[in-house]
JSON list of N, CA, C and O in Angstrom, two decimals:
[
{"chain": "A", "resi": 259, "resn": "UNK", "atom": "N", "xyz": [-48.71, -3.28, 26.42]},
{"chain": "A", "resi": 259, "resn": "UNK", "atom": "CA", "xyz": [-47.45, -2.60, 26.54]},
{"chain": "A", "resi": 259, "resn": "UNK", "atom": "C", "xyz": [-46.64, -3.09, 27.73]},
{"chain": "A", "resi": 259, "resn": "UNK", "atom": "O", "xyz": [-45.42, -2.95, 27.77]},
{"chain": "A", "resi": 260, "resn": "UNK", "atom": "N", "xyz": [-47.59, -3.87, 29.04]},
{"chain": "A", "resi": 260, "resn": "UNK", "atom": "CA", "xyz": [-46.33, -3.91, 29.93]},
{"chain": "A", "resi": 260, "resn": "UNK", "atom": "C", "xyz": [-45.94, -5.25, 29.33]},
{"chain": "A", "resi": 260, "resn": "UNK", "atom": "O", "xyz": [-44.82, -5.55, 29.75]},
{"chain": "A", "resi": 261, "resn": "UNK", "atom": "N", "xyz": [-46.40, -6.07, 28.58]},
{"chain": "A", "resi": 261, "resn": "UNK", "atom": "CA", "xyz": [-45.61, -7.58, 27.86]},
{"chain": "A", "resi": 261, "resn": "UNK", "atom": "C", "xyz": [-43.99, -7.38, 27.41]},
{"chain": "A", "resi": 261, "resn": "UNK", "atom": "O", "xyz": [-43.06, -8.17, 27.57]},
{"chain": "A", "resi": 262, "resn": "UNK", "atom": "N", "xyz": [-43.98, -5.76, 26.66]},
{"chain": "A", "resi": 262, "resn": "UNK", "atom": "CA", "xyz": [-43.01, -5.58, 26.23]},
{"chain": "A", "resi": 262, "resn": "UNK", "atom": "C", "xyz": [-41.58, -5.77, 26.38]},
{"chain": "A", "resi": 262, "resn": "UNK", "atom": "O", "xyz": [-40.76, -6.11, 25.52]},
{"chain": "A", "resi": 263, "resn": "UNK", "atom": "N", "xyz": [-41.39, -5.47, 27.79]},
{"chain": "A", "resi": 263, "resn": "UNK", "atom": "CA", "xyz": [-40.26, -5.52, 28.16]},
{"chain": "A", "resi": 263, "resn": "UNK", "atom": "C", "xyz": [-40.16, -6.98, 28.83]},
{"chain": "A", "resi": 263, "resn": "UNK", "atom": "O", "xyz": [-39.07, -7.30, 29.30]},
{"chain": "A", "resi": 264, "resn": "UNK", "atom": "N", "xyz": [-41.15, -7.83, 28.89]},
{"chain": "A", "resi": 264, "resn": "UNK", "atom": "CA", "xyz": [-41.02, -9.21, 29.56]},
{"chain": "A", "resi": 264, "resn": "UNK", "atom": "C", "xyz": [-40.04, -10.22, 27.89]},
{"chain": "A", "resi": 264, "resn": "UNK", "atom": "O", "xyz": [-39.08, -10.99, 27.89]},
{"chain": "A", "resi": 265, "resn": "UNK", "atom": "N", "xyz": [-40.91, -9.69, 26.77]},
{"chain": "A", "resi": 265, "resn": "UNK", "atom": "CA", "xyz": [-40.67, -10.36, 25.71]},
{"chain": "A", "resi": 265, "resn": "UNK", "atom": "C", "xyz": [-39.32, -10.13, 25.56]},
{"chain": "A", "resi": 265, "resn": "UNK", "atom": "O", "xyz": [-38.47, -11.02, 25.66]},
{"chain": "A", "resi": 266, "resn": "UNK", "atom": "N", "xyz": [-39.05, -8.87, 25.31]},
{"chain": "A", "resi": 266, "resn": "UNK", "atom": "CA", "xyz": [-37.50, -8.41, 25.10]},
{"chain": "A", "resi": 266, "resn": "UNK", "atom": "C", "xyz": [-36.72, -9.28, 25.80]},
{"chain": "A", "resi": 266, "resn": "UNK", "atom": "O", "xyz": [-35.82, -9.93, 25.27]},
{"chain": "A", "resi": 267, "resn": "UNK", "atom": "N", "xyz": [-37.14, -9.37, 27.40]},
{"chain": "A", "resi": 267, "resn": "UNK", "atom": "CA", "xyz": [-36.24, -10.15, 28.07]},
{"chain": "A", "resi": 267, "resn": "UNK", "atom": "C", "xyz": [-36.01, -11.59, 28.14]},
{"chain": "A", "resi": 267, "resn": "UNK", "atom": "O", "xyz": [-35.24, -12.17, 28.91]},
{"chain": "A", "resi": 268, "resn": "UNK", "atom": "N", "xyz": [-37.03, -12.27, 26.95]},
{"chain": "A", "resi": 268, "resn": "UNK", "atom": "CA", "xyz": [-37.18, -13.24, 26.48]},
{"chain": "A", "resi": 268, "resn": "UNK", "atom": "C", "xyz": [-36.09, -13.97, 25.43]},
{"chain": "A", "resi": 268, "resn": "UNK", "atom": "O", "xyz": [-35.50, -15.03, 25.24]},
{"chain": "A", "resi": 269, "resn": "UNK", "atom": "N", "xyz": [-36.31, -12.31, 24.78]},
{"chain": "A", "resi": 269, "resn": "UNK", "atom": "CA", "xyz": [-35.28, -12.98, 23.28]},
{"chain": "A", "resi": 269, "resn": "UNK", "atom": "C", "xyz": [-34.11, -12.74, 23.71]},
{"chain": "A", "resi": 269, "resn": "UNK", "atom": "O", "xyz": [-33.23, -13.51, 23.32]},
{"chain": "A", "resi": 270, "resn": "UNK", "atom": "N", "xyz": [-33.80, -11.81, 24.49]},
{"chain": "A", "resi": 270, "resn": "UNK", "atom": "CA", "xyz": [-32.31, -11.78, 25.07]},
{"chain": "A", "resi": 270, "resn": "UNK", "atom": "C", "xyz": [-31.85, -12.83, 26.02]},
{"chain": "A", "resi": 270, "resn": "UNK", "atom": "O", "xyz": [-30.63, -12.98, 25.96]},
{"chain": "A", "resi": 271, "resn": "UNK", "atom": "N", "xyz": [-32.50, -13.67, 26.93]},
{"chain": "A", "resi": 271, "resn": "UNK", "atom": "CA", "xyz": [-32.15, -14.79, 27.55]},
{"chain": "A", "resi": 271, "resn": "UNK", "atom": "C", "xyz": [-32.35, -16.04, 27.37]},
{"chain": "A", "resi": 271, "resn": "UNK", "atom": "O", "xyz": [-31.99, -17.02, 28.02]},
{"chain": "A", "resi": 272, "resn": "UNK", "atom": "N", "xyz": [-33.34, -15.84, 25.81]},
{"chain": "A", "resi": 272, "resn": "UNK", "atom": "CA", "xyz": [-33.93, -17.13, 25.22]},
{"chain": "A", "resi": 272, "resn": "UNK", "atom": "C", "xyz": [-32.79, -18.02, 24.87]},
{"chain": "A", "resi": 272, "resn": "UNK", "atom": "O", "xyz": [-32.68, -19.17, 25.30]},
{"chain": "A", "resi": 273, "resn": "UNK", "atom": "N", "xyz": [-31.65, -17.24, 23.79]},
{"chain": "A", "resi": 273, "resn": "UNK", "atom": "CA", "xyz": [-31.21, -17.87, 23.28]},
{"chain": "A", "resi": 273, "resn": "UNK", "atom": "C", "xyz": [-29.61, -18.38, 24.14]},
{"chain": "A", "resi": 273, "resn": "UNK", "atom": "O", "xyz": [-28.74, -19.12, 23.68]},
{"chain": "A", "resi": 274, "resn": "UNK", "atom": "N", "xyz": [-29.62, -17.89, 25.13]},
{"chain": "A", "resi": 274, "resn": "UNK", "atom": "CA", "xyz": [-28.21, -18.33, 26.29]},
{"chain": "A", "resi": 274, "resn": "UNK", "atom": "C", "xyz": [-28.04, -19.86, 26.33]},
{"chain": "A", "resi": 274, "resn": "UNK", "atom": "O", "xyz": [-29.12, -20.37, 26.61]},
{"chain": "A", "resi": 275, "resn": "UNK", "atom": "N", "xyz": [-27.30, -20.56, 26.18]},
{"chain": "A", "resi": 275, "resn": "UNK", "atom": "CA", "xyz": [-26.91, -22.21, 26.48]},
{"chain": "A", "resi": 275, "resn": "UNK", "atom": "C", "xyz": [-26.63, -22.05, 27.97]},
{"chain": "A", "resi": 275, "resn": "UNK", "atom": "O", "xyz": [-26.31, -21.05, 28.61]},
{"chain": "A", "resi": 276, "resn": "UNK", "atom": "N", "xyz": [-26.88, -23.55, 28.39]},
{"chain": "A", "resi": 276, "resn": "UNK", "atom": "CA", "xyz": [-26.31, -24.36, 29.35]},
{"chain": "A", "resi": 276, "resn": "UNK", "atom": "C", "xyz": [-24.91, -23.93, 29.20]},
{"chain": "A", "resi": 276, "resn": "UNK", "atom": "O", "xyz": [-24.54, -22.96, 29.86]},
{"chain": "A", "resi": 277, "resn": "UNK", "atom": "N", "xyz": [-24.11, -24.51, 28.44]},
{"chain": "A", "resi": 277, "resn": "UNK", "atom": "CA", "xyz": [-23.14, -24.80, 28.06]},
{"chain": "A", "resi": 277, "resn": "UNK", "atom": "C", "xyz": [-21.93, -24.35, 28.05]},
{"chain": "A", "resi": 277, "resn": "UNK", "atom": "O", "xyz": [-21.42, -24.42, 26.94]},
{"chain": "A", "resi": 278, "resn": "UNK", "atom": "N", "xyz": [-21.22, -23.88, 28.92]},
{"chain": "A", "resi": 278, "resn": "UNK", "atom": "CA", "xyz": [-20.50, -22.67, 29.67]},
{"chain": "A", "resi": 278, "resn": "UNK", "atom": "C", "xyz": [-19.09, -22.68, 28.67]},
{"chain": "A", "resi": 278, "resn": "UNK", "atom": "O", "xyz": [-18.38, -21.67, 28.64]},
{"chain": "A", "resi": 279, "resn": "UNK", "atom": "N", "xyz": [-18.75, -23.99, 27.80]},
{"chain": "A", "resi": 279, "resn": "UNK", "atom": "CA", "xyz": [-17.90, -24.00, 26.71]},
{"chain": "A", "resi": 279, "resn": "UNK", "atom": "C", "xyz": [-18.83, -23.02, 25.58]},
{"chain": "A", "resi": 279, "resn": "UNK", "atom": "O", "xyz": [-18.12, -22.12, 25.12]},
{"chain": "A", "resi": 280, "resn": "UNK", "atom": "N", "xyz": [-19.68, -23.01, 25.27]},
{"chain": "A", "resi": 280, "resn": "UNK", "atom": "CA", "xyz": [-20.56, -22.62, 24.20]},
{"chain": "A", "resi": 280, "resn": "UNK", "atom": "C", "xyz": [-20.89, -23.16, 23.16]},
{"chain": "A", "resi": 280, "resn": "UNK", "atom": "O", "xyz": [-19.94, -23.88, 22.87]},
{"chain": "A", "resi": 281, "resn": "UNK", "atom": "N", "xyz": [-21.81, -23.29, 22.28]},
{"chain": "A", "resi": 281, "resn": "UNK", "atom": "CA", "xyz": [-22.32, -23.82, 21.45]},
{"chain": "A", "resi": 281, "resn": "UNK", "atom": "C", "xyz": [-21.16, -25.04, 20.53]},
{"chain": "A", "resi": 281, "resn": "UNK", "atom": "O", "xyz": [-19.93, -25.11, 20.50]},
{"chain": "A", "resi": 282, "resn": "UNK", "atom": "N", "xyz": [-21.89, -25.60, 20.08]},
{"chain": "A", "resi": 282, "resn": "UNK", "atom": "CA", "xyz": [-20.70, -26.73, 19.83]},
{"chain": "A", "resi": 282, "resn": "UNK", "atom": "C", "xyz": [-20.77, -26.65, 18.11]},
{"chain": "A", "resi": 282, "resn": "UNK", "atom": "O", "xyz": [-21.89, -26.50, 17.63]},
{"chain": "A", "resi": 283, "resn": "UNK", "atom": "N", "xyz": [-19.71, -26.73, 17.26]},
{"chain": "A", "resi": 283, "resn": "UNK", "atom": "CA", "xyz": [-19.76, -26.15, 15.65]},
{"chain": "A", "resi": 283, "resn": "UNK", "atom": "C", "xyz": [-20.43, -27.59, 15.40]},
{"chain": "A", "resi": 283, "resn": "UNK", "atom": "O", "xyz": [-20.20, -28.08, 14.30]},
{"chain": "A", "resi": 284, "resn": "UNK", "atom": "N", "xyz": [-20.94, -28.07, 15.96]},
{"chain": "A", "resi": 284, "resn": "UNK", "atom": "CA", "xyz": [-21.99, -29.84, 15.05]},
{"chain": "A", "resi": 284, "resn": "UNK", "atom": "C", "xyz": [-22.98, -28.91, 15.42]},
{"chain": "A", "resi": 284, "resn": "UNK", "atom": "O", "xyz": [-23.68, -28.86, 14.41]},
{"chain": "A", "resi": 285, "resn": "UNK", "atom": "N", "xyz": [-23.47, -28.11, 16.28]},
{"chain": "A", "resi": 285, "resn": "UNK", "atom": "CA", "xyz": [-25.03, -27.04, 16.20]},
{"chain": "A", "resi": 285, "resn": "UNK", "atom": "C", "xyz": [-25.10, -26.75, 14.86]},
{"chain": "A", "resi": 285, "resn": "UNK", "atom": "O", "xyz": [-24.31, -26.13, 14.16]},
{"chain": "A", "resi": 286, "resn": "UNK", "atom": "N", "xyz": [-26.79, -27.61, 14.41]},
{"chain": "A", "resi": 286, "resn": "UNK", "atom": "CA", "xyz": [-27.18, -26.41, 13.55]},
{"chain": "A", "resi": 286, "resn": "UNK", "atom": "C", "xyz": [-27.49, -25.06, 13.90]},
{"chain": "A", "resi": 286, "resn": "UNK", "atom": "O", "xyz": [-27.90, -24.83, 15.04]},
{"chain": "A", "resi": 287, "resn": "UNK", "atom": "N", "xyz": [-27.33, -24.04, 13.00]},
{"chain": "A", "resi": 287, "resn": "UNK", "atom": "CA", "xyz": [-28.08, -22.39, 13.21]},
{"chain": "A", "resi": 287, "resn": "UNK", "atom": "C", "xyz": [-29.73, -22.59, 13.12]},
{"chain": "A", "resi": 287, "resn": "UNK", "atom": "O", "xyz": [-30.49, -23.24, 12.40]},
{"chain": "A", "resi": 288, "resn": "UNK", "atom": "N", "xyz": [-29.81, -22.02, 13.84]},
{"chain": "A", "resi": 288, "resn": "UNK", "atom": "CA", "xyz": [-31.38, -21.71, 13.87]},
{"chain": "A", "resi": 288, "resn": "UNK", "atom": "C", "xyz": [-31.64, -20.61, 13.82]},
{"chain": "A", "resi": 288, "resn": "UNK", "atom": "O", "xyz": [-31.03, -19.91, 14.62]},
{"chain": "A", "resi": 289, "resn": "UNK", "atom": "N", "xyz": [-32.47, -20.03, 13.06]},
{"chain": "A", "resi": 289, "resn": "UNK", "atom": "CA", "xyz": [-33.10, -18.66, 12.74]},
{"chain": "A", "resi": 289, "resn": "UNK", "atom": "C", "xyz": [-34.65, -17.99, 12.89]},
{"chain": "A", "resi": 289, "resn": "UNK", "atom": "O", "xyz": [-34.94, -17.28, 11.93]},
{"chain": "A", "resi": 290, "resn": "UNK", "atom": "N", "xyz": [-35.30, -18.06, 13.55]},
{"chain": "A", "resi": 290, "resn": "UNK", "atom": "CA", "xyz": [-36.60, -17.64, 13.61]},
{"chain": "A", "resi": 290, "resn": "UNK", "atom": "C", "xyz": [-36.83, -16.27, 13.18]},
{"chain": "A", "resi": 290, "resn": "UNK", "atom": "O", "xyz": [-36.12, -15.27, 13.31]},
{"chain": "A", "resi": 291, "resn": "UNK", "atom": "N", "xyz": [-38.19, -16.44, 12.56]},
{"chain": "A", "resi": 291, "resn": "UNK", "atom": "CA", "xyz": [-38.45, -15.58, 11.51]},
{"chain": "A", "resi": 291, "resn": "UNK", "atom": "C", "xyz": [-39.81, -14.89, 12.04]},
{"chain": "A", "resi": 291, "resn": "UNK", "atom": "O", "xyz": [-40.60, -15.58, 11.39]},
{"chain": "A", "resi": 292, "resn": "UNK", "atom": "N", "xyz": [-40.54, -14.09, 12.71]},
{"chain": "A", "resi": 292, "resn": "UNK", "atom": "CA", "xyz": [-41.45, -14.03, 12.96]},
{"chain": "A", "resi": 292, "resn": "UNK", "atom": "C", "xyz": [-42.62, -12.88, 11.51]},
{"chain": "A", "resi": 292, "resn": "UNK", "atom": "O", "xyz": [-42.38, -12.13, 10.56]},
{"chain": "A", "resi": 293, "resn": "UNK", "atom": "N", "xyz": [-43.85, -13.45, 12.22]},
{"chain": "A", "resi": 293, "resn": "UNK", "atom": "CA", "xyz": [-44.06, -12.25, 10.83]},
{"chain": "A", "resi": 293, "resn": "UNK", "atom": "C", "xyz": [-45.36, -11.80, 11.42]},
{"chain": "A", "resi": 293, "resn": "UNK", "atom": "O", "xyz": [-45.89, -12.40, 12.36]},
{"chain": "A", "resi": 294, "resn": "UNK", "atom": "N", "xyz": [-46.03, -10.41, 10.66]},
{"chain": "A", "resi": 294, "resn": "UNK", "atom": "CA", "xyz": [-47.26, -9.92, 11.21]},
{"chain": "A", "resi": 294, "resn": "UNK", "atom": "C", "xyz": [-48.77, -10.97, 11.21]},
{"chain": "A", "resi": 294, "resn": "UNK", "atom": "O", "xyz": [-49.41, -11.07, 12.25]},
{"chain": "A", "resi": 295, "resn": "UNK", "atom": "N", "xyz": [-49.15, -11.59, 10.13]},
{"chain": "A", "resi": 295, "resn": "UNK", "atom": "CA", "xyz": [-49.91, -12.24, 9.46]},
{"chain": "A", "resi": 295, "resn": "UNK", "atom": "C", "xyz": [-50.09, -12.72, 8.60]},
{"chain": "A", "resi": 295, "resn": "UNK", "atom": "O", "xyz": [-50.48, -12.28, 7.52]},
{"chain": "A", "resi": 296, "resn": "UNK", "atom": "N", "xyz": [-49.62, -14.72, 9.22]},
{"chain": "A", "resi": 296, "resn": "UNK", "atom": "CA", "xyz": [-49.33, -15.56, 8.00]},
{"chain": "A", "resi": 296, "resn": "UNK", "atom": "C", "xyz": [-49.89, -15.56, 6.72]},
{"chain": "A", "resi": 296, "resn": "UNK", "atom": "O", "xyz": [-49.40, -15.51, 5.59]},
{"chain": "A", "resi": 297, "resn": "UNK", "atom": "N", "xyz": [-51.09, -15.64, 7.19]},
{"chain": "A", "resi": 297, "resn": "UNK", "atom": "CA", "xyz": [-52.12, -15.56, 5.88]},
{"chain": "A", "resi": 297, "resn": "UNK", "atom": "C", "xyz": [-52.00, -14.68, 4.97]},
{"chain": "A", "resi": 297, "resn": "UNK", "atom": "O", "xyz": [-52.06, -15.20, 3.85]},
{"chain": "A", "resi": 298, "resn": "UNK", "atom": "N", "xyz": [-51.78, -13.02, 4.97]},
{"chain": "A", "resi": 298, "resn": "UNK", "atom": "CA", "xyz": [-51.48, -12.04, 4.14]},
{"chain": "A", "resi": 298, "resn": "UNK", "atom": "C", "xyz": [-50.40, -12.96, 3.01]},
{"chain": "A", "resi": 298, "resn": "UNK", "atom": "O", "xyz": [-49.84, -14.03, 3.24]},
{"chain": "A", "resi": 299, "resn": "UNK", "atom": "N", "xyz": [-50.35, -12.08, 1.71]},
{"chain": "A", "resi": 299, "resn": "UNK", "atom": "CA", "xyz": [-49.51, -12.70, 0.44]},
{"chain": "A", "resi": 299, "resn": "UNK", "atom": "C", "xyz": [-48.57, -12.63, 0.94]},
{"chain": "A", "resi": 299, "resn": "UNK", "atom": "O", "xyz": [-47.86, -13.53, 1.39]},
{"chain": "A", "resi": 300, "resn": "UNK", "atom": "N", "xyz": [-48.32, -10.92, 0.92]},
{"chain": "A", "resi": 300, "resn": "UNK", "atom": "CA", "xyz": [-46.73, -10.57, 1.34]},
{"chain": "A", "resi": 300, "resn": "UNK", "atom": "C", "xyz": [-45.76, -11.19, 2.23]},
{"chain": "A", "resi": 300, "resn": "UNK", "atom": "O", "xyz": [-44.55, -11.30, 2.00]},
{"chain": "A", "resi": 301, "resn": "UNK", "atom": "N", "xyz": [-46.62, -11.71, 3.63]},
{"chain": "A", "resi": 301, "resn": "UNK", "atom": "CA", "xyz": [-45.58, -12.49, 4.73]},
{"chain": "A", "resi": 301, "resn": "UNK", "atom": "C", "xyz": [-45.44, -13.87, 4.14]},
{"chain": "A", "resi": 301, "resn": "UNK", "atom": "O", "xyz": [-44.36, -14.39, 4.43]},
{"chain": "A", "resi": 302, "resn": "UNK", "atom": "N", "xyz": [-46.25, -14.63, 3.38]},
{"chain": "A", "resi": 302, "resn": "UNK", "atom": "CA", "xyz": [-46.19, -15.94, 2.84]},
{"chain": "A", "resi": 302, "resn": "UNK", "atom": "C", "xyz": [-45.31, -15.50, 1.88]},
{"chain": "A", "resi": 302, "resn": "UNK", "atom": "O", "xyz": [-44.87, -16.52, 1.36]},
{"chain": "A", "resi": 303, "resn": "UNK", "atom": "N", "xyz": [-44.79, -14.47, 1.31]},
{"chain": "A", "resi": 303, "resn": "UNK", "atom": "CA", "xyz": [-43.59, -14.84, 0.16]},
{"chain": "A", "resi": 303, "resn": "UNK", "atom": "C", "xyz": [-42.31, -14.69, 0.62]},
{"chain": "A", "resi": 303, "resn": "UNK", "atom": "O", "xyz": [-41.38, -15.37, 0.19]},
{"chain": "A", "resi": 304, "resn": "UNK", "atom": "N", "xyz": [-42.18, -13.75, 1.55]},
{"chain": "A", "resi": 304, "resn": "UNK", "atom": "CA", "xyz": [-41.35, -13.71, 2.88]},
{"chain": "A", "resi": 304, "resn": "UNK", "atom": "C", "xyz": [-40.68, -15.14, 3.46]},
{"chain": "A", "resi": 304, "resn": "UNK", "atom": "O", "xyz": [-39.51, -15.46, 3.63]},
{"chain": "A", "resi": 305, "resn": "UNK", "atom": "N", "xyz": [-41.94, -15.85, 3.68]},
{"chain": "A", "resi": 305, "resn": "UNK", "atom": "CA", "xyz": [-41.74, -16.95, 4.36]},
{"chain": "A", "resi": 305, "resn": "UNK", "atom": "C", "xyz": [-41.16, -17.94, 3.34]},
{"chain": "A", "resi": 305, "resn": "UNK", "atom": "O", "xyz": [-40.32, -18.73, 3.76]},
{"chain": "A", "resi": 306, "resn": "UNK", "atom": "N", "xyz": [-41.56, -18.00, 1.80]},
{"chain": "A", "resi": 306, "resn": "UNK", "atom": "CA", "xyz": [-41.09, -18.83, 1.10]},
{"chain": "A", "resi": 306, "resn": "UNK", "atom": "C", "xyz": [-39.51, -18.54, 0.76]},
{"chain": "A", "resi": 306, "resn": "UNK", "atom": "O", "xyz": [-38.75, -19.48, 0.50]},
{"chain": "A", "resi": 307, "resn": "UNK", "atom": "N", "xyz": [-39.12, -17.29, 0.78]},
{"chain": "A", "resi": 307, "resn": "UNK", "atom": "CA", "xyz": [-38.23, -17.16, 0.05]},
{"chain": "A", "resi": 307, "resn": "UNK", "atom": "C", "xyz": [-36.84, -16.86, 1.45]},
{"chain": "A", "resi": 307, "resn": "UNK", "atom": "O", "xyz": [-35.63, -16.64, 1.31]},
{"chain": "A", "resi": 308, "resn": "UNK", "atom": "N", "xyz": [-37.67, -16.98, 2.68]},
{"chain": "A", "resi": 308, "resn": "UNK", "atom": "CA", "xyz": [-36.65, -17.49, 3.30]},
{"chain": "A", "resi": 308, "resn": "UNK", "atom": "C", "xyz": [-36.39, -18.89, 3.83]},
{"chain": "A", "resi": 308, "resn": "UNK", "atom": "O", "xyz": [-35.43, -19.38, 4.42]},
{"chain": "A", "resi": 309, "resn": "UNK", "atom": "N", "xyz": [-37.65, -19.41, 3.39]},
{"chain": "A", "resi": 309, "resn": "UNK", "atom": "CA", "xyz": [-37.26, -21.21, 3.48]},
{"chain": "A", "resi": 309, "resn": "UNK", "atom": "C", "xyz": [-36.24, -21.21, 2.08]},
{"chain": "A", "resi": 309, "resn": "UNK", "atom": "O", "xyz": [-35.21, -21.87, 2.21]},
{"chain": "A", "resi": 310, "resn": "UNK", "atom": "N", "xyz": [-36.37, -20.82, 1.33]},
{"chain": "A", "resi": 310, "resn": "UNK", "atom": "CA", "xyz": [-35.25, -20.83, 0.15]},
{"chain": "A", "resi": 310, "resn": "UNK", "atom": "C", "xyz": [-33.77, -20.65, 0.58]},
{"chain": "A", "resi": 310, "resn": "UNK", "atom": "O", "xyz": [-32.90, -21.48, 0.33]},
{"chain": "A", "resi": 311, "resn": "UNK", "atom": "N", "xyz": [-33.53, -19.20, 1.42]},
{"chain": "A", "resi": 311, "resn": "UNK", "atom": "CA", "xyz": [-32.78, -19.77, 1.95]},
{"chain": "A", "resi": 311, "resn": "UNK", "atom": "C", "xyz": [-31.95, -19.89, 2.73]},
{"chain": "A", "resi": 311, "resn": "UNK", "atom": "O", "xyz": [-30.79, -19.50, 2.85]},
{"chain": "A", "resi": 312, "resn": "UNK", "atom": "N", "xyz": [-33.05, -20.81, 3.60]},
{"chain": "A", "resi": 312, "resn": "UNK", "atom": "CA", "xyz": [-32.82, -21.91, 4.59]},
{"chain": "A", "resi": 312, "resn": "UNK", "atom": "C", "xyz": [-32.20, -22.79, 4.07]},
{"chain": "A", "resi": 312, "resn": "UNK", "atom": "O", "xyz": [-31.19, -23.29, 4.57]},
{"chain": "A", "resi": 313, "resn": "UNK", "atom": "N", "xyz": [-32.78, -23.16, 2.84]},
{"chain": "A", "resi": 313, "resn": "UNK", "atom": "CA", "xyz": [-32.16, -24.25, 2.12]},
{"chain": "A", "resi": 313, "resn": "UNK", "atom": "C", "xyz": [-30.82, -24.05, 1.03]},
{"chain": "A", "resi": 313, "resn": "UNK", "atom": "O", "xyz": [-30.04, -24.96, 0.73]},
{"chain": "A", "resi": 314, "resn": "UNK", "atom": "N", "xyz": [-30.78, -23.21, 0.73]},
{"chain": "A", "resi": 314, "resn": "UNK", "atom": "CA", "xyz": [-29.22, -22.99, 0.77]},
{"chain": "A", "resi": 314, "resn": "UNK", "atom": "C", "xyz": [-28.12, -22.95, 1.14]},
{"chain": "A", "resi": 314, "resn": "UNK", "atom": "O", "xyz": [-27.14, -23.60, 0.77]},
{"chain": "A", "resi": 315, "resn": "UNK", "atom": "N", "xyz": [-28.26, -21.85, 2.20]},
{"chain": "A", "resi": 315, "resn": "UNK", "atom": "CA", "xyz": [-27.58, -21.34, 3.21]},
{"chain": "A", "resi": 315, "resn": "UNK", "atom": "C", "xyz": [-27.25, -22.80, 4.58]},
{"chain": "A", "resi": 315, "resn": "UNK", "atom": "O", "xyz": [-26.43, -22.56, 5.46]},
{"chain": "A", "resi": 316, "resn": "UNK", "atom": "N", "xyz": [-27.63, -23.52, 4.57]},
{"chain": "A", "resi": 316, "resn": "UNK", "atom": "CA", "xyz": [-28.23, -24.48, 5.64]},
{"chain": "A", "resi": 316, "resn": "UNK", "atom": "C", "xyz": [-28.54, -24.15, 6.75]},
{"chain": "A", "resi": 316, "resn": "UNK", "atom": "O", "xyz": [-27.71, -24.38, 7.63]},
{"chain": "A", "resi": 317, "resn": "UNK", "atom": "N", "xyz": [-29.28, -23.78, 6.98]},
{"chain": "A", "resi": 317, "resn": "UNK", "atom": "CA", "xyz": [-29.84, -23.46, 8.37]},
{"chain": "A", "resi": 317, "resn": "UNK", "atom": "C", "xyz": [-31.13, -23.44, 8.58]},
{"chain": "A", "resi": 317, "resn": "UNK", "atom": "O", "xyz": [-31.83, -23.32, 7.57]},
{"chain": "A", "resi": 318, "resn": "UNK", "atom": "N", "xyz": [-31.77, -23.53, 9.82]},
{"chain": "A", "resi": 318, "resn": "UNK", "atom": "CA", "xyz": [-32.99, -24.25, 9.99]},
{"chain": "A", "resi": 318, "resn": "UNK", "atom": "C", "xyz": [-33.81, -22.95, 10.62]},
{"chain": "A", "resi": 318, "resn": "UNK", "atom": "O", "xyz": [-33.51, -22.26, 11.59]},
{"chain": "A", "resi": 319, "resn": "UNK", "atom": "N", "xyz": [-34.93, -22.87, 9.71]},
{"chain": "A", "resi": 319, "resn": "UNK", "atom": "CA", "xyz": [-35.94, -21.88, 9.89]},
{"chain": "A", "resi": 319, "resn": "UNK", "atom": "C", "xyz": [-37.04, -22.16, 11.21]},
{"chain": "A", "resi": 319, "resn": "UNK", "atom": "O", "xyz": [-37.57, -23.23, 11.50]},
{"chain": "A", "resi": 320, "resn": "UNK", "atom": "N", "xyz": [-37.15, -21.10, 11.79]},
{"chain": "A", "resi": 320, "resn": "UNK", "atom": "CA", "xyz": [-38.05, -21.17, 12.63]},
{"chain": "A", "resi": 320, "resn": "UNK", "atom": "C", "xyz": [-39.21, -20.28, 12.63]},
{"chain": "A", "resi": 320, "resn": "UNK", "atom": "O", "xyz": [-39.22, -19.12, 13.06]},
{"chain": "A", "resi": 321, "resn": "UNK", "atom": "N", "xyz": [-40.47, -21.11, 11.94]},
{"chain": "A", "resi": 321, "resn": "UNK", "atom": "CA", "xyz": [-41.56, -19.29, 11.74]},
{"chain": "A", "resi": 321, "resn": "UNK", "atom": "C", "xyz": [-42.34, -19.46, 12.70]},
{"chain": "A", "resi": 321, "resn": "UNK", "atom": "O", "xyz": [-42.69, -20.57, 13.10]},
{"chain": "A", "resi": 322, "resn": "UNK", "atom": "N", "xyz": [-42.68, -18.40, 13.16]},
{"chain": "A", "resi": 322, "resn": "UNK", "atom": "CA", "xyz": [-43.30, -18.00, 14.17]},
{"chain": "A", "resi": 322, "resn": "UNK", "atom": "C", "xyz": [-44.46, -16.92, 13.36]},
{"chain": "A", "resi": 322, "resn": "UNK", "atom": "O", "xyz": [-45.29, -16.30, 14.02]}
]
């Protein structure tokens, strides 16, 4: 439990740029997807059917 609030403060400062203009529209999106346990069916169909789409949509999956 004390990880908690370190992580939070992770994903909230994870994703900040350098880049004081901001992200540049040639960036791909990136999306990370985290899940309980790959192995289970349910998160593997999860995972397929948002690489699906990933691949639509264009944007680049990140599983965790």
């Amino acid at each position: 439990m004390k990880l908690l609030p370190l992580f939070s403060l992770a994903i909230v400062f994870g994703g900040c740029s350098n880049n004081p203009t901001g992200p540049s529209t040639n960036d791909p999106v990136k999306i990370g997807f985290l899940v309980k346990s790959p192995t289970e069916v349910w998160f593997k169909q999860e995972w397929k059917f948002a690489d699906e789409a990933a691949t639509n949509l264009k944007f680049e999956l990140i599983k965790l």
